[in-house]
């Protein structure tokens, strides 16, 4: 089989299907997730928390991201691979962002993800015009945790919501191929999704998104500490990881997940 492309994702979106994404950091899980029908594997900088035991994603380096992209790429042959640009590798200039994105693409990523609102528009346009598809990421952006003052829901005030909608429109205009929305009210996730013509992938952003993503270890119920409300443990009631992931894919595709208790 050939690897699915950005066109496959656009087709799912155009036909009003839902995109099922999960984070993934290694070859073995990557193969399991691919076989279970996951559309996108996000090699997220959440690997700082999940794999490295860090308190935040800030310490994750580009070399570490490249290592994990290579692992996921080797374990798969058809799934779409999205890779996070880690903190500090894309904020300084569009040129530097391009140079660093090239290394993730060379490792096997098919699209890179950058956190941030309208200030990332110039960088997204620079990369997109030069052949690198970009996924934007707004709402709770974990690389800015020290500025946000914690992992709090974003866009709760009318002004905050309006700014996030404007960000989404500006990033789409800049050429973003996809948009991750993290930890925002369900009503805002719906408004942004309906306002855009690119797929939105929600995590704690309600049900009316073009797709959903969760951190793999969270949905398998093996993360330590208290989990955010938007997480569902798919191992509960499943007798294997394969079944849990299949149930996740099914729940996303049918719109069963997220349910009301996973929204804000
Ligand atoms: O790194 C990550 O896991 C992410 C998702 C939470 C969207 O960016
Ligand atoms: Na991330």
PDB file of C-alpha atoms and ligand atoms in Angstrom:
ATOM      1  CA  UNK A   1       0.000   0.000   0.000  1.00  0.00           C
ATOM      2  CA  UNK A   2       1.035   3.535  -0.618  1.00  0.00           C
ATOM      3  CA  UNK A   3       1.133   6.076   2.197  1.00  0.00           C
ATOM      4  CA  UNK A   4      -1.980   8.227   2.401  1.00  0.00           C
ATOM      5  CA  UNK A   5      -1.396  11.876   1.594  1.00  0.00           C
ATOM      6  CA  UNK A   6      -2.751  15.287   2.415  1.00  0.00           C
ATOM      7  CA  UNK A   7      -5.184  14.712  -0.486  1.00  0.00           C
ATOM      8  CA  UNK A   8      -6.609  11.664   1.308  1.00  0.00           C
ATOM      9  CA  UNK A   9      -7.215  13.795   4.389  1.00  0.00           C
ATOM     10  CA  UNK A  10      -8.866  16.489   2.268  1.00  0.00           C
ATOM     11  CA  UNK A  11     -11.112  13.843   0.712  1.00  0.00           C
ATOM     12  CA  UNK A  12     -12.254  12.582   4.126  1.00  0.00           C
ATOM     13  CA  UNK A  13     -12.957  16.219   5.050  1.00  0.00           C
ATOM     14  CA  UNK A  14     -14.817  17.019   1.836  1.00  0.00           C
ATOM     15  CA  UNK A  15     -16.969  13.907   2.159  1.00  0.00           C
ATOM     16  CA  UNK A  16     -17.799  14.940   5.740  1.00  0.00           C
ATOM     17  CA  UNK A  17     -16.030  11.972   7.281  1.00  0.00           C
ATOM     18  CA  UNK A  18     -14.135  12.324  10.541  1.00  0.00           C
ATOM     19  CA  UNK A  19     -10.365  12.140  10.796  1.00  0.00           C
ATOM     20  CA  UNK A  20      -9.041   9.928  13.594  1.00  0.00           C
ATOM     21  CA  UNK A  21      -5.617  10.915  14.893  1.00  0.00           C
ATOM     22  CA  UNK A  22      -3.487   9.734  17.812  1.00  0.00           C
ATOM     23  CA  UNK A  23      -0.053  10.650  19.021  1.00  0.00           C
ATOM     24  CA  UNK A  24       2.636   8.034  18.459  1.00  0.00           C
ATOM     25  CA  UNK A  25       6.331   7.920  19.217  1.00  0.00           C
ATOM     26  CA  UNK A  26       7.653   4.460  18.294  1.00  0.00           C
ATOM     27  CA  UNK A  27       7.560   1.785  15.602  1.00  0.00           C
ATOM     28  CA  UNK A  28       5.621  -0.901  17.499  1.00  0.00           C
ATOM     29  CA  UNK A  29       2.709   1.316  18.526  1.00  0.00           C
ATOM     30  CA  UNK A  30       2.823   2.927  15.078  1.00  0.00           C
ATOM     31  CA  UNK A  31       2.145  -0.435  13.416  1.00  0.00           C
ATOM     32  CA  UNK A  32      -0.678  -1.209  15.859  1.00  0.00           C
ATOM     33  CA  UNK A  33      -2.288   2.187  15.262  1.00  0.00           C
ATOM     34  CA  UNK A  34      -1.945   1.937  11.486  1.00  0.00           C
ATOM     35  CA  UNK A  35      -3.554  -1.508  11.490  1.00  0.00           C
ATOM     36  CA  UNK A  36      -6.397  -0.212  13.660  1.00  0.00           C
ATOM     37  CA  UNK A  37      -7.298   2.378  11.032  1.00  0.00           C
ATOM     38  CA  UNK A  38      -5.937   5.573  12.566  1.00  0.00           C
ATOM     39  CA  UNK A  39      -5.631   8.217   9.801  1.00  0.00           C
ATOM     40  CA  UNK A  40      -2.907  10.439  11.277  1.00  0.00           C
ATOM     41  CA  UNK A  41      -0.062   9.611  13.648  1.00  0.00           C
ATOM     42  CA  UNK A  42       1.068  12.793  15.373  1.00  0.00           C
ATOM     43  CA  UNK A  43       4.649  12.556  16.552  1.00  0.00           C
ATOM     44  CA  UNK A  44       3.891  15.159  19.203  1.00  0.00           C
ATOM     45  CA  UNK A  45       6.281  16.994  21.439  1.00  0.00           C
ATOM     46  CA  UNK A  46       4.065  15.540  24.180  1.00  0.00           C
ATOM     47  CA  UNK A  47       6.769  12.863  24.019  1.00  0.00           C
ATOM     48  CA  UNK A  48       8.562  15.194  26.432  1.00  0.00           C
ATOM     49  CA  UNK A  49       5.929  14.340  29.032  1.00  0.00           C
ATOM     50  CA  UNK A  50       5.019  10.812  27.973  1.00  0.00           C
ATOM     51  CA  UNK A  51       8.382   9.333  26.976  1.00  0.00           C
ATOM     52  CA  UNK A  52      10.893  11.531  28.769  1.00  0.00           C
ATOM     53  CA  UNK A  53       9.015  12.269  32.002  1.00  0.00           C
ATOM     54  CA  UNK A  54       9.493  16.017  31.663  1.00  0.00           C
ATOM     55  CA  UNK A  55       7.132  18.465  33.362  1.00  0.00           C
ATOM     56  CA  UNK A  56       6.443  20.236  30.059  1.00  0.00           C
ATOM     57  CA  UNK A  57       7.164  20.002  26.337  1.00  0.00           C
ATOM     58  CA  UNK A  58       9.702  22.829  26.464  1.00  0.00           C
ATOM     59  CA  UNK A  59      12.888  20.714  26.805  1.00  0.00           C
ATOM     60  CA  UNK A  60      12.188  18.571  23.701  1.00  0.00           C
ATOM     61  CA  UNK A  61      14.837  19.041  21.015  1.00  0.00           C
ATOM     62  CA  UNK A  62      14.676  18.806  17.239  1.00  0.00           C
ATOM     63  CA  UNK A  63      17.065  15.827  17.249  1.00  0.00           C
ATOM     64  CA  UNK A  64      14.766  13.983  19.653  1.00  0.00           C
ATOM     65  CA  UNK A  65      11.744  14.729  17.450  1.00  0.00           C
ATOM     66  CA  UNK A  66      13.644  13.465  14.401  1.00  0.00           C
ATOM     67  CA  UNK A  67      14.550  10.227  16.208  1.00  0.00           C
ATOM     68  CA  UNK A  68      10.881   9.547  17.016  1.00  0.00           C
ATOM     69  CA  UNK A  69       9.667  10.480  13.519  1.00  0.00           C
ATOM     70  CA  UNK A  70      12.149   7.945  12.123  1.00  0.00           C
ATOM     71  CA  UNK A  71      10.878   5.271  14.538  1.00  0.00           C
ATOM     72  CA  UNK A  72       7.234   5.884  13.579  1.00  0.00           C
ATOM     73  CA  UNK A  73       8.066   5.999   9.872  1.00  0.00           C
ATOM     74  CA  UNK A  74       9.866   2.640  10.027  1.00  0.00           C
ATOM     75  CA  UNK A  75       6.913   1.000  11.761  1.00  0.00           C
ATOM     76  CA  UNK A  76       4.363   2.023   9.134  1.00  0.00           C
ATOM     77  CA  UNK A  77       3.732   2.099   5.409  1.00  0.00           C
ATOM     78  CA  UNK A  78       0.355   3.730   4.852  1.00  0.00           C
ATOM     79  CA  UNK A  79      -0.590   6.066   7.712  1.00  0.00           C
ATOM     80  CA  UNK A  80      -0.123   9.867   7.491  1.00  0.00           C
ATOM     81  CA  UNK A  81       2.717  11.190   9.663  1.00  0.00           C
ATOM     82  CA  UNK A  82       2.450  14.644  11.243  1.00  0.00           C
ATOM     83  CA  UNK A  83       5.380  15.951  13.299  1.00  0.00           C
ATOM     84  CA  UNK A  84       5.526  18.720  15.874  1.00  0.00           C
ATOM     85  CA  UNK A  85       8.135  21.427  15.569  1.00  0.00           C
ATOM     86  CA  UNK A  86       9.502  21.641  19.106  1.00  0.00           C
ATOM     87  CA  UNK A  87       9.856  24.794  21.201  1.00  0.00           C
ATOM     88  CA  UNK A  88      12.456  27.214  19.866  1.00  0.00           C
ATOM     89  CA  UNK A  89      12.867  25.685  16.409  1.00  0.00           C
ATOM     90  CA  UNK A  90      10.326  27.783  14.492  1.00  0.00           C
ATOM     91  CA  UNK A  91       9.672  31.003  16.426  1.00  0.00           C
ATOM     92  CA  UNK A  92      12.813  32.989  15.565  1.00  0.00           C
ATOM     93  CA  UNK A  93      12.304  33.375  11.825  1.00  0.00           C
ATOM     94  CA  UNK A  94      10.541  31.765   8.875  1.00  0.00           C
ATOM     95  CA  UNK A  95      13.964  30.895   7.442  1.00  0.00           C
ATOM     96  CA  UNK A  96      15.050  29.050  10.565  1.00  0.00           C
ATOM     97  CA  UNK A  97      11.660  27.341  10.756  1.00  0.00           C
ATOM     98  CA  UNK A  98      12.077  26.141   7.171  1.00  0.00           C
ATOM     99  CA  UNK A  99      15.568  24.781   7.805  1.00  0.00           C
ATOM    100  CA  UNK A 100      14.317  22.853  10.847  1.00  0.00           C
ATOM    101  CA  UNK A 101      11.109  21.666   9.192  1.00  0.00           C
ATOM    102  CA  UNK A 102      13.213  20.232   6.366  1.00  0.00           C
ATOM    103  CA  UNK A 103      14.883  17.887   8.849  1.00  0.00           C
ATOM    104  CA  UNK A 104      11.542  16.575  10.111  1.00  0.00           C
ATOM    105  CA  UNK A 105      10.298  16.096   6.541  1.00  0.00           C
ATOM    106  CA  UNK A 106      13.523  14.293   5.601  1.00  0.00           C
ATOM    107  CA  UNK A 107      12.979  11.978   8.595  1.00  0.00           C
ATOM    108  CA  UNK A 108       9.580  10.964   7.202  1.00  0.00           C
ATOM    109  CA  UNK A 109       7.069  13.579   8.322  1.00  0.00           C
ATOM    110  CA  UNK A 110       4.463  14.548   5.714  1.00  0.00           C
ATOM    111  CA  UNK A 111       3.402  17.729   7.487  1.00  0.00           C
ATOM    112  CA  UNK A 112       4.748  19.765  10.390  1.00  0.00           C
ATOM    113  CA  UNK A 113       2.756  21.367  13.192  1.00  0.00           C
ATOM    114  CA  UNK A 114       3.508  24.748  14.752  1.00  0.00           C
ATOM    115  CA  UNK A 115       1.877  26.219  17.836  1.00  0.00           C
ATOM    116  CA  UNK A 116       0.614  29.784  17.811  1.00  0.00           C
ATOM    117  CA  UNK A 117      -1.902  32.258  16.467  1.00  0.00           C
ATOM    118  CA  UNK A 118      -1.699  35.038  13.887  1.00  0.00           C
ATOM    119  CA  UNK A 119       1.988  35.655  14.632  1.00  0.00           C
ATOM    120  CA  UNK A 120       2.777  32.324  12.978  1.00  0.00           C
ATOM    121  CA  UNK A 121       1.023  33.322   9.726  1.00  0.00           C
ATOM    122  CA  UNK A 122       4.196  34.613   8.074  1.00  0.00           C
ATOM    123  CA  UNK A 123       6.090  31.398   8.912  1.00  0.00           C
ATOM    124  CA  UNK A 124       3.234  29.204   7.753  1.00  0.00           C
ATOM    125  CA  UNK A 125       3.099  31.065   4.451  1.00  0.00           C
ATOM    126  CA  UNK A 126       6.885  30.802   4.047  1.00  0.00           C
ATOM    127  CA  UNK A 127       6.901  27.030   4.580  1.00  0.00           C
ATOM    128  CA  UNK A 128       3.750  26.365   2.573  1.00  0.00           C
ATOM    129  CA  UNK A 129       5.010  28.328  -0.445  1.00  0.00           C
ATOM    130  CA  UNK A 130       8.181  26.224  -0.395  1.00  0.00           C
ATOM    131  CA  UNK A 131       6.606  22.785  -0.333  1.00  0.00           C
ATOM    132  CA  UNK A 132       6.117  22.008   3.345  1.00  0.00           C
ATOM    133  CA  UNK A 133       2.481  21.549   4.415  1.00  0.00           C
ATOM    134  CA  UNK A 134       1.786  23.009   7.847  1.00  0.00           C
ATOM    135  CA  UNK A 135      -0.754  22.225  10.532  1.00  0.00           C
ATOM    136  CA  UNK A 136      -1.478  25.180  12.814  1.00  0.00           C
ATOM    137  CA  UNK A 137      -2.274  24.707  16.525  1.00  0.00           C
ATOM    138  CA  UNK A 138      -4.296  27.217  18.571  1.00  0.00           C
ATOM    139  CA  UNK A 139      -6.131  27.388  21.891  1.00  0.00           C
ATOM    140  CA  UNK A 140      -4.130  25.866  24.708  1.00  0.00           C
ATOM    141  CA  UNK A 141      -0.621  25.824  23.264  1.00  0.00           C
ATOM    142  CA  UNK A 142       1.542  23.857  25.707  1.00  0.00           C
ATOM    143  CA  UNK A 143       4.833  25.445  24.581  1.00  0.00           C
ATOM    144  CA  UNK A 144       3.435  28.752  25.937  1.00  0.00           C
ATOM    145  CA  UNK A 145       2.404  27.258  29.297  1.00  0.00           C
ATOM    146  CA  UNK A 146       4.523  29.744  31.238  1.00  0.00           C
ATOM    147  CA  UNK A 147       2.859  32.642  29.466  1.00  0.00           C
ATOM    148  CA  UNK A 148      -0.631  31.194  29.823  1.00  0.00           C
ATOM    149  CA  UNK A 149      -0.054  30.432  33.508  1.00  0.00           C
ATOM    150  CA  UNK A 150      -1.046  26.779  33.322  1.00  0.00           C
ATOM    151  CA  UNK A 151      -2.944  24.268  31.219  1.00  0.00           C
ATOM    152  CA  UNK A 152      -6.192  26.223  31.233  1.00  0.00           C
ATOM    153  CA  UNK A 153      -9.121  26.352  28.853  1.00  0.00           C
ATOM    154  CA  UNK A 154      -8.694  29.149  26.266  1.00  0.00           C
ATOM    155  CA  UNK A 155     -11.203  31.366  24.454  1.00  0.00           C
ATOM    156  CA  UNK A 156     -13.687  31.489  27.306  1.00  0.00           C
ATOM    157  CA  UNK A 157     -14.397  35.227  27.127  1.00  0.00           C
ATOM    158  CA  UNK A 158     -16.162  36.740  24.101  1.00  0.00           C
ATOM    159  CA  UNK A 159     -12.985  38.663  23.261  1.00  0.00           C
ATOM    160  CA  UNK A 160     -10.765  35.593  23.651  1.00  0.00           C
ATOM    161  CA  UNK A 161     -13.113  33.566  21.456  1.00  0.00           C
ATOM    162  CA  UNK A 162     -13.157  36.253  18.766  1.00  0.00           C
ATOM    163  CA  UNK A 163      -9.364  36.411  18.763  1.00  0.00           C
ATOM    164  CA  UNK A 164      -9.056  32.637  18.328  1.00  0.00           C
ATOM    165  CA  UNK A 165     -11.538  32.678  15.436  1.00  0.00           C
ATOM    166  CA  UNK A 166      -9.566  35.500  13.804  1.00  0.00           C
ATOM    167  CA  UNK A 167      -6.324  33.552  14.350  1.00  0.00           C
ATOM    168  CA  UNK A 168      -7.838  30.495  12.688  1.00  0.00           C
ATOM    169  CA  UNK A 169      -8.956  32.501   9.652  1.00  0.00           C
ATOM    170  CA  UNK A 170      -5.573  34.233   9.316  1.00  0.00           C
ATOM    171  CA  UNK A 171      -3.664  30.937   9.577  1.00  0.00           C
ATOM    172  CA  UNK A 172      -5.907  29.360   6.960  1.00  0.00           C
ATOM    173  CA  UNK A 173      -5.297  32.380   4.711  1.00  0.00           C
ATOM    174  CA  UNK A 174      -1.559  31.944   5.260  1.00  0.00           C
ATOM    175  CA  UNK A 175      -1.845  28.448   3.825  1.00  0.00           C
ATOM    176  CA  UNK A 176      -2.279  26.140   6.821  1.00  0.00           C
ATOM    177  CA  UNK A 177      -3.456  22.744   5.596  1.00  0.00           C
ATOM    178  CA  UNK A 178      -5.036  21.742   8.890  1.00  0.00           C
ATOM    179  CA  UNK A 179      -5.723  23.221  12.335  1.00  0.00           C
ATOM    180  CA  UNK A 180      -5.408  21.598  15.753  1.00  0.00           C
ATOM    181  CA  UNK A 181      -7.642  23.238  18.381  1.00  0.00           C
ATOM    182  CA  UNK A 182      -6.806  22.372  21.974  1.00  0.00           C
ATOM    183  CA  UNK A 183      -8.857  22.970  25.122  1.00  0.00           C
ATOM    184  CA  UNK A 184     -11.472  25.501  23.994  1.00  0.00           C
ATOM    185  CA  UNK A 185     -15.246  25.632  24.549  1.00  0.00           C
ATOM    186  CA  UNK A 186     -17.183  23.230  22.320  1.00  0.00           C
ATOM    187  CA  UNK A 187     -19.222  26.106  20.897  1.00  0.00           C
ATOM    188  CA  UNK A 188     -16.053  27.896  19.781  1.00  0.00           C
ATOM    189  CA  UNK A 189     -14.621  24.697  18.270  1.00  0.00           C
ATOM    190  CA  UNK A 190     -17.845  24.393  16.282  1.00  0.00           C
ATOM    191  CA  UNK A 191     -17.798  28.046  15.177  1.00  0.00           C
ATOM    192  CA  UNK A 192     -14.191  27.810  13.985  1.00  0.00           C
ATOM    193  CA  UNK A 193     -14.798  24.483  12.222  1.00  0.00           C
ATOM    194  CA  UNK A 194     -17.815  25.923  10.401  1.00  0.00           C
ATOM    195  CA  UNK A 195     -15.879  29.077   9.445  1.00  0.00           C
ATOM    196  CA  UNK A 196     -12.927  27.257   7.857  1.00  0.00           C
ATOM    197  CA  UNK A 197     -12.476  25.299   4.648  1.00  0.00           C
ATOM    198  CA  UNK A 198      -9.575  23.228   6.042  1.00  0.00           C
ATOM    199  CA  UNK A 199      -9.969  20.299   8.470  1.00  0.00           C
ATOM    200  CA  UNK A 200      -9.926  21.052  12.196  1.00  0.00           C
ATOM    201  CA  UNK A 201      -8.617  18.428  14.617  1.00  0.00           C
ATOM    202  CA  UNK A 202      -9.930  18.856  18.134  1.00  0.00           C
ATOM    203  CA  UNK A 203      -8.533  17.852  21.506  1.00  0.00           C
ATOM    204  CA  UNK A 204     -10.869  19.118  24.171  1.00  0.00           C
ATOM    205  CA  UNK A 205     -12.559  21.297  21.538  1.00  0.00           C
ATOM    206  CA  UNK A 206     -15.958  19.622  21.359  1.00  0.00           C
ATOM    207  CA  UNK A 207     -17.603  17.290  18.863  1.00  0.00           C
ATOM    208  CA  UNK A 208     -18.022  19.553  15.853  1.00  0.00           C
ATOM    209  CA  UNK A 209     -14.473  19.283  14.551  1.00  0.00           C
ATOM    210  CA  UNK A 210     -13.310  17.566  11.360  1.00  0.00           C
ATOM    211  CA  UNK A 211     -11.403  15.065  13.463  1.00  0.00           C
ATOM    212  CA  UNK A 212     -10.090  14.287  16.917  1.00  0.00           C
ATOM    213  CA  UNK A 213      -6.689  13.614  18.439  1.00  0.00           C
ATOM    214  CA  UNK A 214      -5.659  12.274  21.839  1.00  0.00           C
ATOM    215  CA  UNK A 215      -2.353  11.477  23.458  1.00  0.00           C
ATOM    216  CA  UNK A 216      -1.964   7.701  23.009  1.00  0.00           C
ATOM    217  CA  UNK A 217      -0.936   6.969  26.588  1.00  0.00           C
ATOM    218  CA  UNK A 218      -3.885   9.005  27.913  1.00  0.00           C
ATOM    219  CA  UNK A 219      -6.480   7.066  25.897  1.00  0.00           C
ATOM    220  CA  UNK A 220      -4.839   3.795  26.938  1.00  0.00           C
ATOM    221  CA  UNK A 221      -5.224   4.824  30.587  1.00  0.00           C
ATOM    222  CA  UNK A 222      -1.525   4.510  31.437  1.00  0.00           C
ATOM    223  CA  UNK A 223      -0.596   8.176  31.931  1.00  0.00           C
ATOM    224  CA  UNK A 224       0.282   9.191  35.454  1.00  0.00           C
ATOM    225  CA  UNK A 225      -1.401  12.041  37.285  1.00  0.00           C
ATOM    226  CA  UNK A 226      -4.868  13.464  36.788  1.00  0.00           C
ATOM    227  CA  UNK A 227      -6.116  13.452  33.241  1.00  0.00           C
ATOM    228  CA  UNK A 228      -7.922  16.325  31.588  1.00  0.00           C
ATOM    229  CA  UNK A 229     -11.659  15.944  31.329  1.00  0.00           C
ATOM    230  CA  UNK A 230     -11.579  15.568  27.525  1.00  0.00           C
ATOM    231  CA  UNK A 231      -9.684  12.252  27.734  1.00  0.00           C
ATOM    232  CA  UNK A 232     -11.495   8.944  27.525  1.00  0.00           C
ATOM    233  CA  UNK A 233      -9.825   5.710  28.604  1.00  0.00           C
ATOM    234  CA  UNK A 234     -10.533   3.341  25.698  1.00  0.00           C
ATOM    235  CA  UNK A 235      -8.880   0.394  27.494  1.00  0.00           C
ATOM    236  CA  UNK A 236     -11.839   0.300  29.856  1.00  0.00           C
ATOM    237  CA  UNK A 237     -13.969  -2.439  28.338  1.00  0.00           C
ATOM    238  CA  UNK A 238     -11.367  -3.499  25.763  1.00  0.00           C
ATOM    239  CA  UNK A 239      -9.293  -6.650  26.161  1.00  0.00           C
ATOM    240  CA  UNK A 240      -6.323  -5.485  24.101  1.00  0.00           C
ATOM    241  CA  UNK A 241      -4.640  -2.315  22.909  1.00  0.00           C
ATOM    242  CA  UNK A 242      -5.631  -3.233  19.350  1.00  0.00           C
ATOM    243  CA  UNK A 243      -9.307  -3.342  20.333  1.00  0.00           C
ATOM    244  CA  UNK A 244      -9.051  -0.104  22.345  1.00  0.00           C
ATOM    245  CA  UNK A 245      -7.562   1.754  19.373  1.00  0.00           C
ATOM    246  CA  UNK A 246     -10.134   0.282  16.983  1.00  0.00           C
ATOM    247  CA  UNK A 247     -12.886   1.428  19.350  1.00  0.00           C
ATOM    248  CA  UNK A 248     -11.360   4.913  19.420  1.00  0.00           C
ATOM    249  CA  UNK A 249     -11.287   5.094  15.623  1.00  0.00           C
ATOM    250  CA  UNK A 250     -14.879   3.892  15.445  1.00  0.00           C
ATOM    251  CA  UNK A 251     -16.015   6.343  18.137  1.00  0.00           C
ATOM    252  CA  UNK A 252     -14.382   9.269  16.321  1.00  0.00           C
ATOM    253  CA  UNK A 253     -15.704   8.247  12.894  1.00  0.00           C
ATOM    254  CA  UNK A 254     -19.270   7.814  14.171  1.00  0.00           C
ATOM    255  CA  UNK A 255     -19.171  10.993  16.241  1.00  0.00           C
ATOM    256  CA  UNK A 256     -19.693   9.038  19.489  1.00  0.00           C
ATOM    257  CA  UNK A 257     -16.482  10.534  20.872  1.00  0.00           C
ATOM    258  CA  UNK A 258     -16.234  13.128  22.265  1.00  0.00           C
ATOM    259  CA  UNK A 259     -19.429  12.929  24.325  1.00  0.00           C
ATOM    260  CA  UNK A 260     -20.816  15.713  26.505  1.00  0.00           C
ATOM    261  CA  UNK A 261     -18.717  14.752  29.513  1.00  0.00           C
ATOM    262  CA  UNK A 262     -15.537  15.326  27.426  1.00  0.00           C
ATOM    263  CA  UNK A 263     -16.457  18.899  26.451  1.00  0.00           C
ATOM    264  CA  UNK A 264     -16.408  22.364  27.930  1.00  0.00           C
TER     265      UNK A 264
HETATM  266  O1  LIG B   1       2.167  16.984  21.285  1.00  0.00           O
HETATM  267  C1  LIG B   1       0.983  16.634  21.241  1.00  0.00           C
HETATM  268  O2  LIG B   1       0.583  15.547  21.693  1.00  0.00           O
HETATM  269  C2  LIG B   1       0.011  17.538  20.644  1.00  0.00           C
HETATM  270  C3  LIG B   1      -1.432  17.179  20.736  1.00  0.00           C
HETATM  271  C4  LIG B   1      -1.903  17.385  22.139  1.00  0.00           C
HETATM  272  C5  LIG B   1      -2.264  17.924  19.774  1.00  0.00           C
HETATM  273  O3  LIG B   1       0.391  18.555  20.123  1.00  0.00           O
HETATM  274 NA1  LIG B   2       2.472  19.136  20.657  1.00  0.00          NA
END
